[in-house]
mmCIF file of C-alpha atoms in Angstrom:
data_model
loop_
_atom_site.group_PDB
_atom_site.id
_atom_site.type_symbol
_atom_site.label_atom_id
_atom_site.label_comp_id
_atom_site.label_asym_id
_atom_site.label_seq_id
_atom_site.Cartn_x
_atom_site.Cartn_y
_atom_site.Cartn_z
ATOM 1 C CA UNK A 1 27.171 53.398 -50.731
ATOM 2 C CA UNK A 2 28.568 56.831 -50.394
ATOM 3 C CA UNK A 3 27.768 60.244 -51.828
ATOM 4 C CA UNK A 4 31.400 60.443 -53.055
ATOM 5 C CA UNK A 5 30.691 57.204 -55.368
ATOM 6 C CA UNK A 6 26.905 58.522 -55.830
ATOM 7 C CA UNK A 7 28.530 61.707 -57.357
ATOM 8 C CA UNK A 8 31.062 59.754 -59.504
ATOM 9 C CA UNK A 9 28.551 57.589 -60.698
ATOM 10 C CA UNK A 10 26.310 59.805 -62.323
ATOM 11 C CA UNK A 11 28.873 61.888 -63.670
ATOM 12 C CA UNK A 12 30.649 59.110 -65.700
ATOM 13 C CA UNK A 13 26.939 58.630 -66.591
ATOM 14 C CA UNK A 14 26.754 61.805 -68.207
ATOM 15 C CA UNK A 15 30.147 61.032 -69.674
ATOM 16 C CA UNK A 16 29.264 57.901 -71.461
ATOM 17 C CA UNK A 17 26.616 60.272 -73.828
ATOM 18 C CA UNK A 18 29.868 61.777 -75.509
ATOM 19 C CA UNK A 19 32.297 59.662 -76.896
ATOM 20 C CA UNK A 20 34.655 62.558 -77.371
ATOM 21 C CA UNK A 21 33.593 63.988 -73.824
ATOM 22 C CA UNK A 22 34.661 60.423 -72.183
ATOM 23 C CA UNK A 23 38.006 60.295 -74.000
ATOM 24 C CA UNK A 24 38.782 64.222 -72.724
ATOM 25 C CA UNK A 25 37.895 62.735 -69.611
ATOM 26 C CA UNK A 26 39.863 60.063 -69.317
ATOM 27 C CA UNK A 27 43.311 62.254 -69.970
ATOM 28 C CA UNK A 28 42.397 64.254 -66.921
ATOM 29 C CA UNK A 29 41.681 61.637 -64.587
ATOM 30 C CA UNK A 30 44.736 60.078 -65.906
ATOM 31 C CA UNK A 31 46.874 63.666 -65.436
ATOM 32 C CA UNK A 32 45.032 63.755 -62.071
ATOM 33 C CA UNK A 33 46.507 60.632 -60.663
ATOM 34 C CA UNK A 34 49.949 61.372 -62.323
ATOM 35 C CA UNK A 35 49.918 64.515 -60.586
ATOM 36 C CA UNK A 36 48.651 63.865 -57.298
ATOM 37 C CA UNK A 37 50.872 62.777 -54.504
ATOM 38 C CA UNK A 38 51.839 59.286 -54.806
ATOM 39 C CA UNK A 39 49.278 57.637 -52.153
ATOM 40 C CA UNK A 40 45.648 58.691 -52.182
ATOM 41 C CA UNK A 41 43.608 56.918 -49.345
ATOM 42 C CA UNK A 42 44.812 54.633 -46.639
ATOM 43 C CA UNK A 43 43.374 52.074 -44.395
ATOM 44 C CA UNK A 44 42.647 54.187 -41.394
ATOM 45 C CA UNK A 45 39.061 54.898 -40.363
ATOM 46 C CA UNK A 46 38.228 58.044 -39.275
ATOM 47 C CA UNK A 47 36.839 58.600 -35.396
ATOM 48 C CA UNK A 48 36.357 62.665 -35.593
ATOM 49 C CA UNK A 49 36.711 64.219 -38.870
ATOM 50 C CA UNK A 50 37.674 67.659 -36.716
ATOM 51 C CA UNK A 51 39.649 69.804 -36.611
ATOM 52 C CA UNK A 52 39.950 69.812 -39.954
ATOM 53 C CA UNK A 53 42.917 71.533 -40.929
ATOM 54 C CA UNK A 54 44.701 72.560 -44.695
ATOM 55 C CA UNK A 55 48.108 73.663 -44.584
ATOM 56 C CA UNK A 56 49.754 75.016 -47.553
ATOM 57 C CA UNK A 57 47.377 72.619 -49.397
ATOM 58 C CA UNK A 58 47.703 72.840 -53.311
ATOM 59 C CA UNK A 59 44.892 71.087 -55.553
ATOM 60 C CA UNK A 60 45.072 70.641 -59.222
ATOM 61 C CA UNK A 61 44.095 68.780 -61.597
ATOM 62 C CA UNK A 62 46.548 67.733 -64.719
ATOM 63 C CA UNK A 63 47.803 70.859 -66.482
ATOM 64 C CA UNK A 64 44.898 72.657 -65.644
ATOM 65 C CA UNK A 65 45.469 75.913 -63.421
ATOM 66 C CA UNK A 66 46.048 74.732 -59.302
ATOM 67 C CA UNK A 67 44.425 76.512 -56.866
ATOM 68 C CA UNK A 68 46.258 76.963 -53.626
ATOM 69 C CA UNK A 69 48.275 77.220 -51.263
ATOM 70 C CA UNK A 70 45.280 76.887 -48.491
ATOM 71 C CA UNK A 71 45.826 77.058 -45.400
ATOM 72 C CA UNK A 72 42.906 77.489 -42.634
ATOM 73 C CA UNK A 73 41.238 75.782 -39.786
ATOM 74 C CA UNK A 74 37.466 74.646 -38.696
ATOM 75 C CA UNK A 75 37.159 73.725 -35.222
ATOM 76 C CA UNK A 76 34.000 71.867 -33.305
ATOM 77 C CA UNK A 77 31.318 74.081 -34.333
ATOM 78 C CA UNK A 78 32.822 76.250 -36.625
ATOM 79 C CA UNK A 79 31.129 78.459 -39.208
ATOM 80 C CA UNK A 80 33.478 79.450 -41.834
ATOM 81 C CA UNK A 81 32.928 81.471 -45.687
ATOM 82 C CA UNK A 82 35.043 80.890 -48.178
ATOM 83 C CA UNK A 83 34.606 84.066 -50.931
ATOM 84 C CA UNK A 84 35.580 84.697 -54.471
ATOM 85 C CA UNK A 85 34.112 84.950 -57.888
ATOM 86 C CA UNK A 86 33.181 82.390 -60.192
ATOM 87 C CA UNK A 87 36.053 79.892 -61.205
ATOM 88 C CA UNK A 88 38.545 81.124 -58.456
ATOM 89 C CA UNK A 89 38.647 77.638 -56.937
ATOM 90 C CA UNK A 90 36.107 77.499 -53.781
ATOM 91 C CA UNK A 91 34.521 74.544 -54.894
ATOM 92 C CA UNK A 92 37.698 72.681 -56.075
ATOM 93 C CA UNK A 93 38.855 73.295 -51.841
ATOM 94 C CA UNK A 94 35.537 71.687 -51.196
ATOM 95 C CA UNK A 95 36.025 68.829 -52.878
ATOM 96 C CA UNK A 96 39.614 68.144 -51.868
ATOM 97 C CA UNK A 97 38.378 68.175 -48.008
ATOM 98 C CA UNK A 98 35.528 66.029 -48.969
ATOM 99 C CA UNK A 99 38.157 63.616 -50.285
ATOM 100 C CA UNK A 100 36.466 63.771 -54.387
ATOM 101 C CA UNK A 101 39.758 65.360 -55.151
ATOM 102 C CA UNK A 102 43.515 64.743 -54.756
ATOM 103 C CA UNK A 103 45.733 67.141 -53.135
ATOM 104 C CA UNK A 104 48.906 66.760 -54.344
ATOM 105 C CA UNK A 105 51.164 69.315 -51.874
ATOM 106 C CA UNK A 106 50.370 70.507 -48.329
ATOM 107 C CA UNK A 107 48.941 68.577 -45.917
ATOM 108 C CA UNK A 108 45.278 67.765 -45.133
ATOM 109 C CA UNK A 109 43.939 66.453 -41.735
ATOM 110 C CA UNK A 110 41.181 65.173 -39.819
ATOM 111 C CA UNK A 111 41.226 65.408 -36.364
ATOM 112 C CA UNK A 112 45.609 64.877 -36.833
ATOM 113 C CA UNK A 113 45.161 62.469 -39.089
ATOM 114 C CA UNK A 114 46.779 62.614 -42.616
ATOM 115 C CA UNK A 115 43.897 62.096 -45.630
ATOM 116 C CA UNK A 116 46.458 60.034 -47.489
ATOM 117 C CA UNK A 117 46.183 57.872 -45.122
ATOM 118 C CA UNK A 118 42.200 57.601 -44.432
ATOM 119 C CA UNK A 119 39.935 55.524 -46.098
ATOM 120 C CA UNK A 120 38.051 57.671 -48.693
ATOM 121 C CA UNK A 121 34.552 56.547 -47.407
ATOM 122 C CA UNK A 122 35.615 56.990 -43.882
ATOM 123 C CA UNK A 123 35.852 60.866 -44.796
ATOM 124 C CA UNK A 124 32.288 60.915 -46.103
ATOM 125 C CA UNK A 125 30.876 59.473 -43.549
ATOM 126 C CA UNK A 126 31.521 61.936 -41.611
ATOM 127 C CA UNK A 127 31.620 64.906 -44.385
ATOM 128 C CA UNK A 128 28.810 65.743 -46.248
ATOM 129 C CA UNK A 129 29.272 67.910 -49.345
ATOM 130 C CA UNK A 130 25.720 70.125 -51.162
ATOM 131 C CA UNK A 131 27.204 70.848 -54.613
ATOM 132 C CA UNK A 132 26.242 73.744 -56.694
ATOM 133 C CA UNK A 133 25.022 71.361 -58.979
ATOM 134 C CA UNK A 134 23.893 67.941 -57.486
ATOM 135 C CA UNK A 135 23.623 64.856 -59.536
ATOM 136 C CA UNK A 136 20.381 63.102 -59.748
ATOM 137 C CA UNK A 137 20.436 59.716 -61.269
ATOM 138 C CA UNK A 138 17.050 57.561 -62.188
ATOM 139 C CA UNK A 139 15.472 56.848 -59.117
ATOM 140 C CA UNK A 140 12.929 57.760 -56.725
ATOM 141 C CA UNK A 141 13.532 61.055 -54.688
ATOM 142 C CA UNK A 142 14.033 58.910 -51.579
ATOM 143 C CA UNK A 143 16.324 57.024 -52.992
ATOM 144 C CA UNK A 144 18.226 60.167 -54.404
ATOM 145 C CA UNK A 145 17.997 61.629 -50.685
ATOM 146 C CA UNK A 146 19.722 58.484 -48.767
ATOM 147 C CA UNK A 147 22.608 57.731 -50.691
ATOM 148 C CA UNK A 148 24.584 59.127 -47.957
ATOM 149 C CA UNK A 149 22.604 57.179 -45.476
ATOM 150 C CA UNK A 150 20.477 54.200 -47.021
ATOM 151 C CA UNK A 151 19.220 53.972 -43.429
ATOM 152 C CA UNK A 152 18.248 56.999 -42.857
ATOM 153 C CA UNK A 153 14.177 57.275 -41.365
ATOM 154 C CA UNK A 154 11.395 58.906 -43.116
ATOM 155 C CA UNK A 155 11.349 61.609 -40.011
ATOM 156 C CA UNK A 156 15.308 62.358 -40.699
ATOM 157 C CA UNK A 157 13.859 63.004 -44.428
ATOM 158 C CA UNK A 158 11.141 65.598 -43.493
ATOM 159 C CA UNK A 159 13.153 67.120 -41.165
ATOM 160 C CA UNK A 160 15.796 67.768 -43.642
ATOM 161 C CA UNK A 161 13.019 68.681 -46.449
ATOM 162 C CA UNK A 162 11.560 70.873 -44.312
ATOM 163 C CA UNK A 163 14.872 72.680 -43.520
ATOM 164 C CA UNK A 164 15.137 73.447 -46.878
ATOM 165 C CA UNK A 165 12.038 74.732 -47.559
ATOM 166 C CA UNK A 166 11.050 71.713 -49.795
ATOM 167 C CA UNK A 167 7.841 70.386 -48.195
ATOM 168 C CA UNK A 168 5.380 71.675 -49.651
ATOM 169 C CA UNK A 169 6.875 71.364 -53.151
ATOM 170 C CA UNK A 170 7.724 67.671 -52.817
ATOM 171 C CA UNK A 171 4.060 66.439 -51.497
ATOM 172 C CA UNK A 172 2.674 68.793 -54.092
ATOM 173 C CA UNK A 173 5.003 67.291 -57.125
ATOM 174 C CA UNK A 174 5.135 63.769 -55.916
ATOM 175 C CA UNK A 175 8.815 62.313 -55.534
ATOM 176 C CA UNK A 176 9.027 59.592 -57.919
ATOM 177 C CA UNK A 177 11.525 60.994 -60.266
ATOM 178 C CA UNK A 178 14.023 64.085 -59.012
ATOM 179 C CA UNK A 179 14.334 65.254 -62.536
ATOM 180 C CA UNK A 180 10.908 66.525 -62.323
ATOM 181 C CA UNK A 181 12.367 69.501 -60.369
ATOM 182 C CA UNK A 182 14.326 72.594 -61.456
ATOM 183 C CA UNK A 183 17.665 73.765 -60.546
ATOM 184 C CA UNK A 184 16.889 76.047 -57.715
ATOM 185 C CA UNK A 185 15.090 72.811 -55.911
ATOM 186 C CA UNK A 186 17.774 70.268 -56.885
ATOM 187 C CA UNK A 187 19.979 72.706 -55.826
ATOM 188 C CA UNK A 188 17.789 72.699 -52.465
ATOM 189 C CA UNK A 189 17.442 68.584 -52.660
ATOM 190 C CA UNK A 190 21.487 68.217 -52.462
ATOM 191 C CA UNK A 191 21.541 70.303 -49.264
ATOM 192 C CA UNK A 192 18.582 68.125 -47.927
ATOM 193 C CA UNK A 193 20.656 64.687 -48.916
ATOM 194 C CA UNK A 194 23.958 66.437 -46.971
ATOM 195 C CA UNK A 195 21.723 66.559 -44.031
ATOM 196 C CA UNK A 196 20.130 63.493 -43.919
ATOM 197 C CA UNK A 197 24.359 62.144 -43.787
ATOM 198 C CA UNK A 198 24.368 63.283 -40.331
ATOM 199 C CA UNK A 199 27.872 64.575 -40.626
ATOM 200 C CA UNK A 200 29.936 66.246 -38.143
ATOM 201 C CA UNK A 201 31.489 69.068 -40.972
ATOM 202 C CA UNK A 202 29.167 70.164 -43.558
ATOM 203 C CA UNK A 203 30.253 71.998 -46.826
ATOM 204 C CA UNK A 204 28.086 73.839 -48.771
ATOM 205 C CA UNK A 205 29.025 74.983 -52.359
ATOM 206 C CA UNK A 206 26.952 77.975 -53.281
ATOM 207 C CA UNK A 207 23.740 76.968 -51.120
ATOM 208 C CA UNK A 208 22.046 80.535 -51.624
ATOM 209 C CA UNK A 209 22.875 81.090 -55.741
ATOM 210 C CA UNK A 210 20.155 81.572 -57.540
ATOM 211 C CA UNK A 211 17.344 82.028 -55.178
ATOM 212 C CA UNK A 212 14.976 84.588 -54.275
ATOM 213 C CA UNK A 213 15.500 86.854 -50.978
ATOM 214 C CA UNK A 214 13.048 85.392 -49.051
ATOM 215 C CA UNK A 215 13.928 82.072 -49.113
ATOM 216 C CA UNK A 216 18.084 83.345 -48.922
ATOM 217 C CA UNK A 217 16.582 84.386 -44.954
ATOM 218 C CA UNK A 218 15.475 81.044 -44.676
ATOM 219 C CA UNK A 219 18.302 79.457 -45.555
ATOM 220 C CA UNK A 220 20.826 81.909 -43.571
ATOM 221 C CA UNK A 221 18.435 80.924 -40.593
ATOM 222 C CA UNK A 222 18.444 77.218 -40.747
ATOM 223 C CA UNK A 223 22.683 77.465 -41.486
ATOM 224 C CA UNK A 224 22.392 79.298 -37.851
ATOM 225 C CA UNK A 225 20.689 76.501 -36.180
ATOM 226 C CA UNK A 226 22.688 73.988 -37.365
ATOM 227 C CA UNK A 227 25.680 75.583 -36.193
ATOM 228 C CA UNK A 228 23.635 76.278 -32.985
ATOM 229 C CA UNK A 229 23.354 72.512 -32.367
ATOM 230 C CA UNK A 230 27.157 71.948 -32.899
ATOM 231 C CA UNK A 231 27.468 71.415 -36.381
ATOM 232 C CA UNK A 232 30.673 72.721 -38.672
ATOM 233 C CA UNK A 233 29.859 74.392 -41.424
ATOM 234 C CA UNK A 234 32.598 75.664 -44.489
ATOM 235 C CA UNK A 235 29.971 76.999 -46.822
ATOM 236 C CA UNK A 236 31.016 79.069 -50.261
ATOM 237 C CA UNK A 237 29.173 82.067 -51.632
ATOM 238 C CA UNK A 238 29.864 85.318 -53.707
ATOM 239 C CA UNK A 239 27.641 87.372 -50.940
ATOM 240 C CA UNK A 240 29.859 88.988 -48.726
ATOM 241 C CA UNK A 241 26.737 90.291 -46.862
ATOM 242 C CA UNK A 242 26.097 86.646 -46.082
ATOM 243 C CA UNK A 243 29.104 86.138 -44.184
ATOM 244 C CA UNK A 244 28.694 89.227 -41.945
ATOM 245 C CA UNK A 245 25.125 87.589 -41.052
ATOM 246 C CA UNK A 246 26.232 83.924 -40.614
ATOM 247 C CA UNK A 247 29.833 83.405 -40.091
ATOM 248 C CA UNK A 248 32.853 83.797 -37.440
ATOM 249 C CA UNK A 249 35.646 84.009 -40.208
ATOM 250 C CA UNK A 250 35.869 84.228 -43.809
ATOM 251 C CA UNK A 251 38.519 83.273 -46.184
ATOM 252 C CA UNK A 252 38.679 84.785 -49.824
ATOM 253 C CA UNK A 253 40.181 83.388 -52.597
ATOM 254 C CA UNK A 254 41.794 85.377 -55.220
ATOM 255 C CA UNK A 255 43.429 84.247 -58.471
ATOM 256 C CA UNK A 256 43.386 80.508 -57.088
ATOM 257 C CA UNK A 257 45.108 81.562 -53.724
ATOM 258 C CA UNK A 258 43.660 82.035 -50.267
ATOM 259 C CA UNK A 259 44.598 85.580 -49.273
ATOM 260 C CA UNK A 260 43.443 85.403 -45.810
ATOM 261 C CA UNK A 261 41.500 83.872 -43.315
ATOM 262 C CA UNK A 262 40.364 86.463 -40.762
ATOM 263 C CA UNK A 263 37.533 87.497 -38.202
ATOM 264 C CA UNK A 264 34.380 88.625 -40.199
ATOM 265 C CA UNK A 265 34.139 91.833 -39.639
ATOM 266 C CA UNK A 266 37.980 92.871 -40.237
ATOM 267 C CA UNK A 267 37.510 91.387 -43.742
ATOM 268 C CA UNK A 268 34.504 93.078 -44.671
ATOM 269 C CA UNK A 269 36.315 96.161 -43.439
ATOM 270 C CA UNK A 270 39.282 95.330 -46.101
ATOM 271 C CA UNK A 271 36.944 94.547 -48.797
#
């Protein structure tokens, strides 16, 4: 089991409610695949996931508008911001490294190796992706948590619960059922299951929208630590304030295109 088929399971899920929603589904996975370059996913097995590196990268799906060309670079302990508004493409970049999405021009690679030719769940296992909006099927919270690592111990779970501030609120709800908790703390939750992955490159979608000030800090400070301990981080975020606290370079994205990719503080000096 992998997060990547975790993810596409509950959203086909969520499809199968619709009739009409599955059938406009459907086209675009089909458009997807037609578009996409003509391989997607090999038989190699990754050993290092880093340096990760996009060059030229374009990602699309169907007709729908493609985002791109990307080109950057995360190194061994990397902490890198990708910035934008809403719907410029950040998270679509996020899933293309995480392997959920086809690239269909440029070239992607893990430590020199070509993603057309990795095994898809060789790439999550060693890339862990916190959406904006996690998907939480039926289940216990536990077993929502591990899907990225069914082996994973019940101290790797606290340690990643407490991380994310989520502690107190799980003993005090219970964790039978995930859907018993709002957005903010699923939101939280998703970042707690990338953890518990124990991946070398971490992306994080939008880990700070929506939630108070206070717990913001918290977050910013647990990002640090991670990185502190040799973890690579590519996180997204409309804060540019965040970036000059956390990370070494950021990258905006403008009208689906990366504009640059540059030390911290000579972007916020730009923008």
């Amino acid at each position: 089991a992998t997060l990547a088929a975790f993810e596409a399971a509950s959203a086909a899920a969520r499809v199968l409610d619709a009739g009409a929603q599955a059938s406009a589904s459907a086209r675009r996975l089909l458009e997807r695949l037609q578009d996409a370059k003509s391989t997607y996913g090999g038989d190699t097995v990754l050993q290092s996931a880093l340096p990760l590196k996009l060059d030229q990268v374009l990602v699309g799906v169907g007709s729908a508008r493609r985002v791109g060309p990307v080109s950057l670079l995360c190194s061994p302990g990397d902490l890198v911001e990708l910035s934008g508004r809403s719907g410029v493409g950040k998270s679509t970049v996020l899933e293309a490294i995480a392997a959920l999405r086809p690239i269909f021009a440029g070239s992607l690679t893990y430590g020199g190796i070509e993603q057309e030719t990795v095994r898809p769940a060789s790439v999550l296992a060693r890339v862990a992706i916190a959406p904006q909006i996690p998907s939480f099927l039926p289940g216990s919270l536990r077993e929502q948590l591990v899907y990225g690592r069914p082996d994973a111990s019940d101290e790797a779970i606290s340690a990643a619960l407490a991380m994310v501030c989520m502690t107190d609120v799980v003993v005090g709800r219970g964790s039978d059922d995930a859907s018993v908790y709002s957005g903010g703390e699923q939101r939280r939750l998703g970042v707690a299951r990338a953890l518990i992955a124990d991946p070398e490159l971490l992306l994080l979608d939008e880990p700070t929208a929506g939630v108070d000030i206070t717990l913001r800090e918290t977050l910013w400070k647990f990002v640090l630590e991670l990185q502190g301990e040799g973890l690579s981080i590519l996180l997204t975020t409309h804060y540019l304030e965040e970036a000059e606290q956390l990370c070494q370079r950021v990258g905006i994205i403008n009208h689906g295109k990366l504009e640059c990719v540059e030390p911290t503080r000579e972007v916020i000096q730009k923008f």
